[in-house]
Coordinates of C-alpha atoms and ligand atoms in Angstrom, one line a residue:
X1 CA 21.8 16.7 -7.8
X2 CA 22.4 19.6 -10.3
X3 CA 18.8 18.5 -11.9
X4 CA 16.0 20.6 -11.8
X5 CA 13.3 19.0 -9.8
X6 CA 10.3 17.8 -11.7
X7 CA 7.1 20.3 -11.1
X8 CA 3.2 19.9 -11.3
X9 CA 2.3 21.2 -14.9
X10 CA -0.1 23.1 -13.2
X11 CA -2.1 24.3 -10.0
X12 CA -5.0 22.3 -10.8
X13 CA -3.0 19.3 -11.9
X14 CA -1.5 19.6 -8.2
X15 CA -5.0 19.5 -6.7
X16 CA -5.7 16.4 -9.1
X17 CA -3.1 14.6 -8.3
X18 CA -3.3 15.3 -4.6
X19 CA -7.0 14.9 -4.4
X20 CA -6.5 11.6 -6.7
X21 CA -3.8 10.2 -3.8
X22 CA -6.5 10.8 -1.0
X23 CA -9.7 9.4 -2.8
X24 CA -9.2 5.6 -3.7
X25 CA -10.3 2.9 -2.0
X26 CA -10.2 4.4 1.8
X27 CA -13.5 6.6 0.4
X28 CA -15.3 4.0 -1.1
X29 CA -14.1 0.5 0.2
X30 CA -13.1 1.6 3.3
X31 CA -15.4 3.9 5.0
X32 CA -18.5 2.5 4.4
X33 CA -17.7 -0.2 6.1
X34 CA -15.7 1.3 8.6
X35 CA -18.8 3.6 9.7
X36 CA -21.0 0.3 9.5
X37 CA -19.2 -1.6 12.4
X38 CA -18.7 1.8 14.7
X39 CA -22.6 2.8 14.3
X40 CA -23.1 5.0 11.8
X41 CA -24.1 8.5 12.2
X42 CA -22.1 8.8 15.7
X43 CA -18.9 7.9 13.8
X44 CA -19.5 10.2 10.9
X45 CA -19.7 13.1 12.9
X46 CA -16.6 12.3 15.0
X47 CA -14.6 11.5 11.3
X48 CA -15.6 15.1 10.4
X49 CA -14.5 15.9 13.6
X50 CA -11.2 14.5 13.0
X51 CA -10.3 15.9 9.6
X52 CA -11.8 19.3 10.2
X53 CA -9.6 19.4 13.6
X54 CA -6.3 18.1 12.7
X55 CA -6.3 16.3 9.0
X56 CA -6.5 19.6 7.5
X57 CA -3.5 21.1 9.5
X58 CA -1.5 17.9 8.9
X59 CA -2.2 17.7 5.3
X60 CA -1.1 21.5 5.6
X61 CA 2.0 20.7 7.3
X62 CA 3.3 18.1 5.1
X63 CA 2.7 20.2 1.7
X64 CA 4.2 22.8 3.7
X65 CA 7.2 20.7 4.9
X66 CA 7.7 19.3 1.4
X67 CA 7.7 22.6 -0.8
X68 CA 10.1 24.1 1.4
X69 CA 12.6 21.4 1.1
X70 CA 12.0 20.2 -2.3
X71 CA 12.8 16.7 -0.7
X72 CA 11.5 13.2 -0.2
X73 CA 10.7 12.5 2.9
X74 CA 14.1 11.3 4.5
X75 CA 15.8 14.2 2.7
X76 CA 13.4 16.5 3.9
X77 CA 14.0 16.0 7.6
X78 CA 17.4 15.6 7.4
X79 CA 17.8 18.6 5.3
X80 CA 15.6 20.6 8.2
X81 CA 16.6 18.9 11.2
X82 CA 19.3 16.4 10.7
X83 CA 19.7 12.7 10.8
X84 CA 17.3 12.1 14.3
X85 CA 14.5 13.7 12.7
X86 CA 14.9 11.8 9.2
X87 CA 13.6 8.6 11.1
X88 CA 10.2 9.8 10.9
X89 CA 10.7 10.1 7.1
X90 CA 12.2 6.4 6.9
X91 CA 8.6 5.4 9.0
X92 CA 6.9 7.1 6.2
X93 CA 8.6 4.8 3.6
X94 CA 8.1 1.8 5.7
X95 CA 4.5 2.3 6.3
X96 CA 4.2 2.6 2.2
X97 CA 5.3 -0.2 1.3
X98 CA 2.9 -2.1 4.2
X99 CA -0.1 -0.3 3.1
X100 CA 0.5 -1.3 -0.6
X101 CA 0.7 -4.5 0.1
X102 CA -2.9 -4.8 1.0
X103 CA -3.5 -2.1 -1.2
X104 CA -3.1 -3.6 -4.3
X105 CA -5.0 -6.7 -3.3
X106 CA -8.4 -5.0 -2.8
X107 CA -7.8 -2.7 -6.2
X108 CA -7.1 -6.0 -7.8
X109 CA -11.0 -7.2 -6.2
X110 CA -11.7 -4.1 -7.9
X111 CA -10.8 -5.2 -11.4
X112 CA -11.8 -8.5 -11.1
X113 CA -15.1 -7.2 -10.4
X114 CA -14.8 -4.7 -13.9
X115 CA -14.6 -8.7 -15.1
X116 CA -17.7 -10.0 -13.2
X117 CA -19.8 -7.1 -14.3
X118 CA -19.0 -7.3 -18.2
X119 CA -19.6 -11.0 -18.0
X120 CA -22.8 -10.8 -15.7
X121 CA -21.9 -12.9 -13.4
X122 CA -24.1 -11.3 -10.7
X123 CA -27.0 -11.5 -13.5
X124 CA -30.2 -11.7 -11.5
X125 CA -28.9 -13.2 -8.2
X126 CA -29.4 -11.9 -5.1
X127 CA -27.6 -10.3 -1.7
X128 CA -26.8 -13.8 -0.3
X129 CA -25.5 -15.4 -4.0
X130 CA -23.4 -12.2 -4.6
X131 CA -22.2 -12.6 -1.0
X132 CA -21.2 -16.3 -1.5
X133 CA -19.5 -15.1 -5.0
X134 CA -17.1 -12.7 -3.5
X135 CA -16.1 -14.9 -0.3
X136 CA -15.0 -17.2 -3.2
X137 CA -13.8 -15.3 -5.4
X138 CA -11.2 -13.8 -2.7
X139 CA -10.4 -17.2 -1.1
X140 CA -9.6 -18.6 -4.0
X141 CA -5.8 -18.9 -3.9
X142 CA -4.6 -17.7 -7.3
X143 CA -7.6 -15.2 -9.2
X144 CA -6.7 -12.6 -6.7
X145 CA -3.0 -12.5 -7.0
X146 CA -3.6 -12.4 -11.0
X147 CA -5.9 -9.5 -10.4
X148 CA -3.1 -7.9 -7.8
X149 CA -0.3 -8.3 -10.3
X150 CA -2.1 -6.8 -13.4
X151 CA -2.6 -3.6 -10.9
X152 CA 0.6 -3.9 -9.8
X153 CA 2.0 -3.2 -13.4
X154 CA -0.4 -0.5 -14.4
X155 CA 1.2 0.9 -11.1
X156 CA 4.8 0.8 -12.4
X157 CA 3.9 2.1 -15.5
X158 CA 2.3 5.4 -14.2
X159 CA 5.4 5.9 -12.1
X160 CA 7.6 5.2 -14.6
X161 CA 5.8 8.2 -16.3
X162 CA 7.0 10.6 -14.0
X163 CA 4.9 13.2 -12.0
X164 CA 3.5 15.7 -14.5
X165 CA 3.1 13.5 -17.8
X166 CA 1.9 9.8 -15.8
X167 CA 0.1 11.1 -12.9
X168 CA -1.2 14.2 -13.8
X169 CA -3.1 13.2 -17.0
X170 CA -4.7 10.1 -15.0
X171 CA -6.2 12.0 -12.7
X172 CA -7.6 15.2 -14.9
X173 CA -10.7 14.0 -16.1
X174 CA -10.8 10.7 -14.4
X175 CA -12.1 11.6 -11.0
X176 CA -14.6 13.7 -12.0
X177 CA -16.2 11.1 -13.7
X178 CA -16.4 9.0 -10.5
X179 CA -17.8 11.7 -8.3
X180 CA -20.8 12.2 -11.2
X181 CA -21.1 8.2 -10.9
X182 CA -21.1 8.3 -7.1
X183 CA -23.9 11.0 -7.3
X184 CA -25.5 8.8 -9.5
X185 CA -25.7 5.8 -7.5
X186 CA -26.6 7.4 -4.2
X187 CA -29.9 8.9 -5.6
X188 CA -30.6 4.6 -6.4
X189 CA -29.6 3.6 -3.3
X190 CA -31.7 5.9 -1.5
X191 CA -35.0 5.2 -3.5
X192 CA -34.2 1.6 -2.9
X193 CA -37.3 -0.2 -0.3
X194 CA -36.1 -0.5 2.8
X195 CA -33.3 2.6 2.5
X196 CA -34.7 5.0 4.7
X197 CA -33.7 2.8 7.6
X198 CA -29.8 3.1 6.4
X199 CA -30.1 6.5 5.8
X200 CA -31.2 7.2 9.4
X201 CA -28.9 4.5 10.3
X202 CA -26.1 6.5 8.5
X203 CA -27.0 10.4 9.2
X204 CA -28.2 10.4 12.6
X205 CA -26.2 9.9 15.2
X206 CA -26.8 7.7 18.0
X207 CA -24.3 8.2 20.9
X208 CA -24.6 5.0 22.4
X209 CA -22.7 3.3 20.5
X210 CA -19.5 5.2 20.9
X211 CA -16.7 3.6 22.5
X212 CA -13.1 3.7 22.1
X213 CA -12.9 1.5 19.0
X214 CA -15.2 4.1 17.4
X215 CA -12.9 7.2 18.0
X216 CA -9.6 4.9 17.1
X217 CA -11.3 3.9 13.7
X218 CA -12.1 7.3 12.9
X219 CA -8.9 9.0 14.0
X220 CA -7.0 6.0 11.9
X221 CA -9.8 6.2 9.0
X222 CA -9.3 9.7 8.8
X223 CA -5.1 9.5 8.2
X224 CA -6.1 6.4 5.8
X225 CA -8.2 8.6 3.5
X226 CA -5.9 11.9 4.0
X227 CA -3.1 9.7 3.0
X228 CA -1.4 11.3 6.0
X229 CA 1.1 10.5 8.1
X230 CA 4.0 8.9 6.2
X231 CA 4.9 11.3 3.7
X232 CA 2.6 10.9 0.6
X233 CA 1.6 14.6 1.1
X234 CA 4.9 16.0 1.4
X235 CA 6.2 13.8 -1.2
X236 CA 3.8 15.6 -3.2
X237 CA 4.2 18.7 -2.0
X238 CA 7.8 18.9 -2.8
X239 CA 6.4 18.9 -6.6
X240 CA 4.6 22.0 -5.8
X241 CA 5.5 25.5 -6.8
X242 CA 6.4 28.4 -4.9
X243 CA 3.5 30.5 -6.2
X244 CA 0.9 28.4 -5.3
X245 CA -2.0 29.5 -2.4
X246 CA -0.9 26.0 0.0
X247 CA -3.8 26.4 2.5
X248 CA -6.3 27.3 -0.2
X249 CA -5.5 24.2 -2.3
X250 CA -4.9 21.9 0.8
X251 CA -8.7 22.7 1.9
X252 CA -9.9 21.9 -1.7
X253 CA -8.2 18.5 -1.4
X254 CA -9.4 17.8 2.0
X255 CA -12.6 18.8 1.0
X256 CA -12.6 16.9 -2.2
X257 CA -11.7 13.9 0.2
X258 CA -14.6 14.4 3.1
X259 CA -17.0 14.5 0.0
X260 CA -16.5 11.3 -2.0
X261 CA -16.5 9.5 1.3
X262 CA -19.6 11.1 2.5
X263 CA -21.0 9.9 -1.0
X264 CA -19.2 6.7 -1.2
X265 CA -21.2 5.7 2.4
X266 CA -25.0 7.3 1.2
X267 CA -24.6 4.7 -1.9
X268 CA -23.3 2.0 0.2
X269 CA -25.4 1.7 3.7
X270 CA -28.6 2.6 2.1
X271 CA -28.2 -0.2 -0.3
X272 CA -27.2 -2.5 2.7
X273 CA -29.9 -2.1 5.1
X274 CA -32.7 -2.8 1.5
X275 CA -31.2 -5.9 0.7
X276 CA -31.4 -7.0 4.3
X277 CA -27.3 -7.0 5.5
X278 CA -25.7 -6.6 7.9
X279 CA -23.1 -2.5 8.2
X280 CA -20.8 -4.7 10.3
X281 CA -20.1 -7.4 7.7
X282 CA -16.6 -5.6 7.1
X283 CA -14.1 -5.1 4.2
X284 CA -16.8 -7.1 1.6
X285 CA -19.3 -4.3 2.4
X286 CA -18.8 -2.5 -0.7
X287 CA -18.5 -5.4 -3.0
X288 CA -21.2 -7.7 -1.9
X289 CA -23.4 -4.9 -1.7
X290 CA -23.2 -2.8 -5.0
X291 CA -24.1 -6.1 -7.5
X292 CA -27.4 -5.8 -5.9
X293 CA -27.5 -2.3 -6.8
X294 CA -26.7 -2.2 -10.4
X295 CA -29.2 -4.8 -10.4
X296 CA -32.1 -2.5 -10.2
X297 CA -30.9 0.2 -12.6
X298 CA -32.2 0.6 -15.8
X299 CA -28.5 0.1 -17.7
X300 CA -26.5 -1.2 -14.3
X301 CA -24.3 -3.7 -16.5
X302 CA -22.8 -0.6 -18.0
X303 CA -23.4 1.6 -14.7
X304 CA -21.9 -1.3 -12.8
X305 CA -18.3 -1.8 -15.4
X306 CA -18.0 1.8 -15.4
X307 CA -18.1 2.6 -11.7
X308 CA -15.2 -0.5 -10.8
X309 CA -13.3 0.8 -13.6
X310 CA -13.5 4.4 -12.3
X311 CA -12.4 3.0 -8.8
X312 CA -9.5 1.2 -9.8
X313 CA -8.7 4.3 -11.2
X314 CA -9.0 6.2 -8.3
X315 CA -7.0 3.0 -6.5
X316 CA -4.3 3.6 -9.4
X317 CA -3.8 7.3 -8.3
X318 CA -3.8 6.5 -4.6
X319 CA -1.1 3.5 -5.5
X320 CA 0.7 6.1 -7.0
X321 CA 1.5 8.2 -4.5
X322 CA 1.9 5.7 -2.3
X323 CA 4.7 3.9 -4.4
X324 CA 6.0 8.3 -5.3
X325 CA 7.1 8.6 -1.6
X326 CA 9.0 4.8 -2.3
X327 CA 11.0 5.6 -5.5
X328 CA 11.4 8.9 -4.7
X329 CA 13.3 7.6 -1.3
X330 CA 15.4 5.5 -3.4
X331 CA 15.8 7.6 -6.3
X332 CA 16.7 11.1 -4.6
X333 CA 19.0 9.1 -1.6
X334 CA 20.4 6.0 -2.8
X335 CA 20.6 6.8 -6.1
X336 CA 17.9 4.5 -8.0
X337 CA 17.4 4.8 -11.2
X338 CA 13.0 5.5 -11.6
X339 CA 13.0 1.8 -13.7
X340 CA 14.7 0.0 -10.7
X341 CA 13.0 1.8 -8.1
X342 CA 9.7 1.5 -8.8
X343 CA 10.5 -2.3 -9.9
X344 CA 12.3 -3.4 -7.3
X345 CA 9.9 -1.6 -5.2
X346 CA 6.9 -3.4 -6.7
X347 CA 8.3 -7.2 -6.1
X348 CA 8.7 -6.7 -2.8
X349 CA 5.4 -5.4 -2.1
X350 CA 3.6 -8.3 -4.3
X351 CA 5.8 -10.6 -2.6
X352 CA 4.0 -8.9 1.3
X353 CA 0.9 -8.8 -0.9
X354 CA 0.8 -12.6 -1.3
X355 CA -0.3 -14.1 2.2
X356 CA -2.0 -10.6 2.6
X357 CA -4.1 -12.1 -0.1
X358 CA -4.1 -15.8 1.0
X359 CA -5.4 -14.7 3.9
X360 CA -9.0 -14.7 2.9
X361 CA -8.7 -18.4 2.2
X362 CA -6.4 -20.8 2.4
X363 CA -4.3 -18.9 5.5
X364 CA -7.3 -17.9 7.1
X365 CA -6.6 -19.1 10.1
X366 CA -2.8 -17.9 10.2
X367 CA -3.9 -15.1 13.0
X368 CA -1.6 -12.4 14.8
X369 CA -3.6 -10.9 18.0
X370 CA -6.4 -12.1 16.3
X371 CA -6.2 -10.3 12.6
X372 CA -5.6 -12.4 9.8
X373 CA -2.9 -10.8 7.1
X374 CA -5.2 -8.3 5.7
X375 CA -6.4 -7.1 8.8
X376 CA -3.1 -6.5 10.3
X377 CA -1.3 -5.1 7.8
X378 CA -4.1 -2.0 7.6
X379 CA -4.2 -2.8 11.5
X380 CA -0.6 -1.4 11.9
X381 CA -0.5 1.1 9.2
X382 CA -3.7 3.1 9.6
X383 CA -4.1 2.8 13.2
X384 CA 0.2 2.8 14.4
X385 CA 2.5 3.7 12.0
X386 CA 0.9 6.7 10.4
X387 CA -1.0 7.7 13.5
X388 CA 2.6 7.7 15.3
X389 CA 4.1 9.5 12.2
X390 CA 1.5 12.5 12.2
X391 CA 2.5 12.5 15.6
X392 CA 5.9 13.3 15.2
X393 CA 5.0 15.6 11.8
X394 CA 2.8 17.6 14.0
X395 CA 5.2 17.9 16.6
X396 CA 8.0 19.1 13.9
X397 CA 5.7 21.4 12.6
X398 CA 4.5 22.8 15.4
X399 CA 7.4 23.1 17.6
X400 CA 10.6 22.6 15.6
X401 CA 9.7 24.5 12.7
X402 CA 7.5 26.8 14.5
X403 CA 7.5 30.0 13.0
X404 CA 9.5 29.0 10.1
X405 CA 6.7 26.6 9.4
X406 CA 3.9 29.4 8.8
X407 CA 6.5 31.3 6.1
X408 CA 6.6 27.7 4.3
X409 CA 3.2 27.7 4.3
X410 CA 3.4 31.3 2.0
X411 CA 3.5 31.7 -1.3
X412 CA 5.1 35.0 -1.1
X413 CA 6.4 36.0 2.2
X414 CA 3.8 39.3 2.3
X415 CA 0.8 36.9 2.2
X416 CA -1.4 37.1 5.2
X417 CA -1.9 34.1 7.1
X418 CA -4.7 35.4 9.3
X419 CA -5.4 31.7 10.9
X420 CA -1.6 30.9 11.8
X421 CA -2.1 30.9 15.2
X422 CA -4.6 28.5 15.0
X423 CA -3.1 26.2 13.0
X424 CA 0.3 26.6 15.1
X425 CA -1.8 25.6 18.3
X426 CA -3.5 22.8 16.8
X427 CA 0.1 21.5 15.5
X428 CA 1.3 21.8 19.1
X429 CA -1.5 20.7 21.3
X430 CA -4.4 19.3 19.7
X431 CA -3.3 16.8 17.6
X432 CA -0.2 15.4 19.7
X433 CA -2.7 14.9 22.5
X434 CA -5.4 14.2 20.6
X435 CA -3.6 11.4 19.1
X436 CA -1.1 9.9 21.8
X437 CA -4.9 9.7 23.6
X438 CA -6.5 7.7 21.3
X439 CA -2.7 5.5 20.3
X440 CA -2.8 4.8 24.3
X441 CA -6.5 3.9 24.0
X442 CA -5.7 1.4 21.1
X443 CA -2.4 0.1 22.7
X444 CA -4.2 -0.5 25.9
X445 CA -7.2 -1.6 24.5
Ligands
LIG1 N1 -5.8 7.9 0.8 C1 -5.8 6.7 0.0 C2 -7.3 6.2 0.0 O1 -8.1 6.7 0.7 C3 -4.9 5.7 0.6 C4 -3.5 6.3 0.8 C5 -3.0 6.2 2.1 C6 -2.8 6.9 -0.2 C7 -1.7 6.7 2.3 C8 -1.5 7.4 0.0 C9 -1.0 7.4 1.3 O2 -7.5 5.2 -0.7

């Protein structure tokens, strides 16, 4: 215990690495289709509702709760509040290990498709053949889990690193790169014939089609792509210094965040609605759409390899953080070594990951309320557990901690916090309510 704590190398290798664990695949797999099957443009302003009205004062809280304890997530309850409280941390760990389950399968889609790309296999086909290729490819009951395993150990290895030499140097000029690509792509997808009619379909809102499902998806999209709720953020912000500004560089994150998303959906639903698709086709969206638009760029092999190898990346750094708040559990409390941790970790979630991955073929009719593997593994995470967990880390914050929580949120105790009060309300009213309203909703369907 008498070891110094390991520390980001720097303030803008903390944003990096934190903005690298919220952008991954929720931004660009994720919410394209996500605002595809809950109507576009209505859902997109109620997602920006959602992280402008609570994300950013959870990610807040966590960071906050993390730097002032220096702790993992159990630890860091415990060490505040005792054993009860320390439950909400164990969630946290739980809900990690479910969401890399999946997690790794759709990043290894991801490098398969660096594969298909470099070997044209999309060469000249259209919508419906590239369609066809990825339901095979992922029902096929072995490719995947190769795919899965290979991201699996790049995985370990950047944990293994540890935080300031593995994590840190991934991310620094990495995700950059993507956002430039992202830019990129959404000024083809746009000029596309036929994209005007996604572009409406994606910008302007049309309130009709809001129901319940459509403020659930966003509320659970938005703790997806924060990486909220189960203790990524605090993991990370127990690497953080005392010095640094915590609301300044949380905003940047979030912001960072709202942006690639917002980017990630004007490449993909443009592209859909031109080649004649359908936004509600679900988690293929992104896949069986971009083929199409590499297609008709001057270059796209090369546009095409580039952007799946920048997204695994981006996957990789998500992984990361996801798989930190695991080793760091076992590591800081039961006295893992970082090898055996993040090993031992790593089988277990492959082993989860397996029918999560068989359940786009073979065990596709193996169904739990309906979801297949996939479906209910992101099912409980993003739209329970970590829901239920910013709950609770809300409730802490806001009540518990109260007060003490604004200091933690200081980087010396002088500095003004002229929108405390705010944030101390929206800790203690508007995201409990907010989201024991929409968990009800979901619950009772
Ligand atoms: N935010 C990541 C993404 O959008 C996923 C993630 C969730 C990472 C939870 C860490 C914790 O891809």
């Amino acid at each position: 215990m008498s070891v110094q704590r390991e520390h980001w190398g720097s303030r803008l290798g903390f944003i990096l690495a934190s903005a690298g664990s919220a952008v991954g695949l929720g931004n660009v797999w994720k919410f394209p289709y996500m605002a595809g099957t809950n109507g576009g443009g209505a859902f997109l302003v109620i997602y920006l509702g959602c992280v402008l009205f609570f994300g950013l004062a959870l990610v807040m809280a966590e960071l906050a709760i993390g730097r002032t304890t220096q702790s993992n997530p159990v630890g860091a309850f415990r060490k505040l509040a005792g054993r009860h409280w320390s439950v909400v941390g164990g969630l946290g760990v739980a809900t990690a290990f479910i969401i890399l389950s999946f997690y790794i399968v759709v990043a290894g889609w991801t490098l398969a498709y660096v594969v298909f790309m470099a070997t044209d296999t999309f060469g000249g086909l259209g919508v419906e053949q590239n369609t066809t290729i990825f339901k095979d490819f992922v029902a096929s009951p072995i490719q995947p889990l190769v795919y899965a395993a290979v991201f699996t150990v790049l995985m370990i290895g950047v944990v293994m690193g540890g935080v300031s030499s593995g994590i840190e140097r991934a991310s620094k000029w990495l995700m950059p790169l993507l956002f430039v690509l992202l830019i990129v792509l959404a000024v083809r997808s746009v000029t596309l014939p036929g994209a005007m009619e996604g572009v409406s379909f994606y910008l302007l809102p049309d309130w009709s089609q809001v129901t319940g499902a459509t403020w659930g998806g966003a509320v659970s999209q938005a703790f997806f792509s924060l990486s909220l709720g189960m203790g990524a953020m605090l993991t990370y912000g127990s690497y953080m210094s005392e010095e640094q500004n915590l609301p300044r560089d949380a905003s940047i994150v979030v912001g960072l965040d709202t942006l690639v998303a917002l980017l990630a959906g004007l490449v993909i639903l443009p592209a859909v609605f031109s080649a004649g698709l359908e936004p509600s086709a679900g988690p293929g969206l992104t896949f069986m759409t971009l083929p199409a638009v590499f297609a008709q760029m001057p270059a796209g092999a090369i546009f095409g390899i580039a952007f799946f190898v920048l997204l695994a990346i981006a996957a990789l750094t998500s992984a990361v953080s996801l798989l930190e708040v695991v080793v760091s559990y076992f590591v800081d409390e039961k006295g893992f070594s970082r090898a055996g941790a993040s090993i031992g970790a790593s089988l277990v979630i492959f082993m989860i990951g397996v029918p999560v991955s068989l359940s786009q073929g073979l065990w596709s009719d193996i169904t739990i309320g309906g979801k297949n593997f996939l479906d209910l593994a992101d099912f409980m995470t993003s739209s329970v557990m970590m829901p239920i967990g910013g709950l609770f880390i809300a409730l802490f914050a806001g009540w518990f901690m109260g007060p003490r929580a604004v200091e933690a949120l200081k980087s010396h105790p002088a500095q003004s916090m002229p929108l405390a009060g705010l944030w101390l309300f929206i800790l203690r009213f508007i995201a409990p309510l907010g989201i024991a309203w929409i968990l009800l909703q979901g619950l009772l369907g």
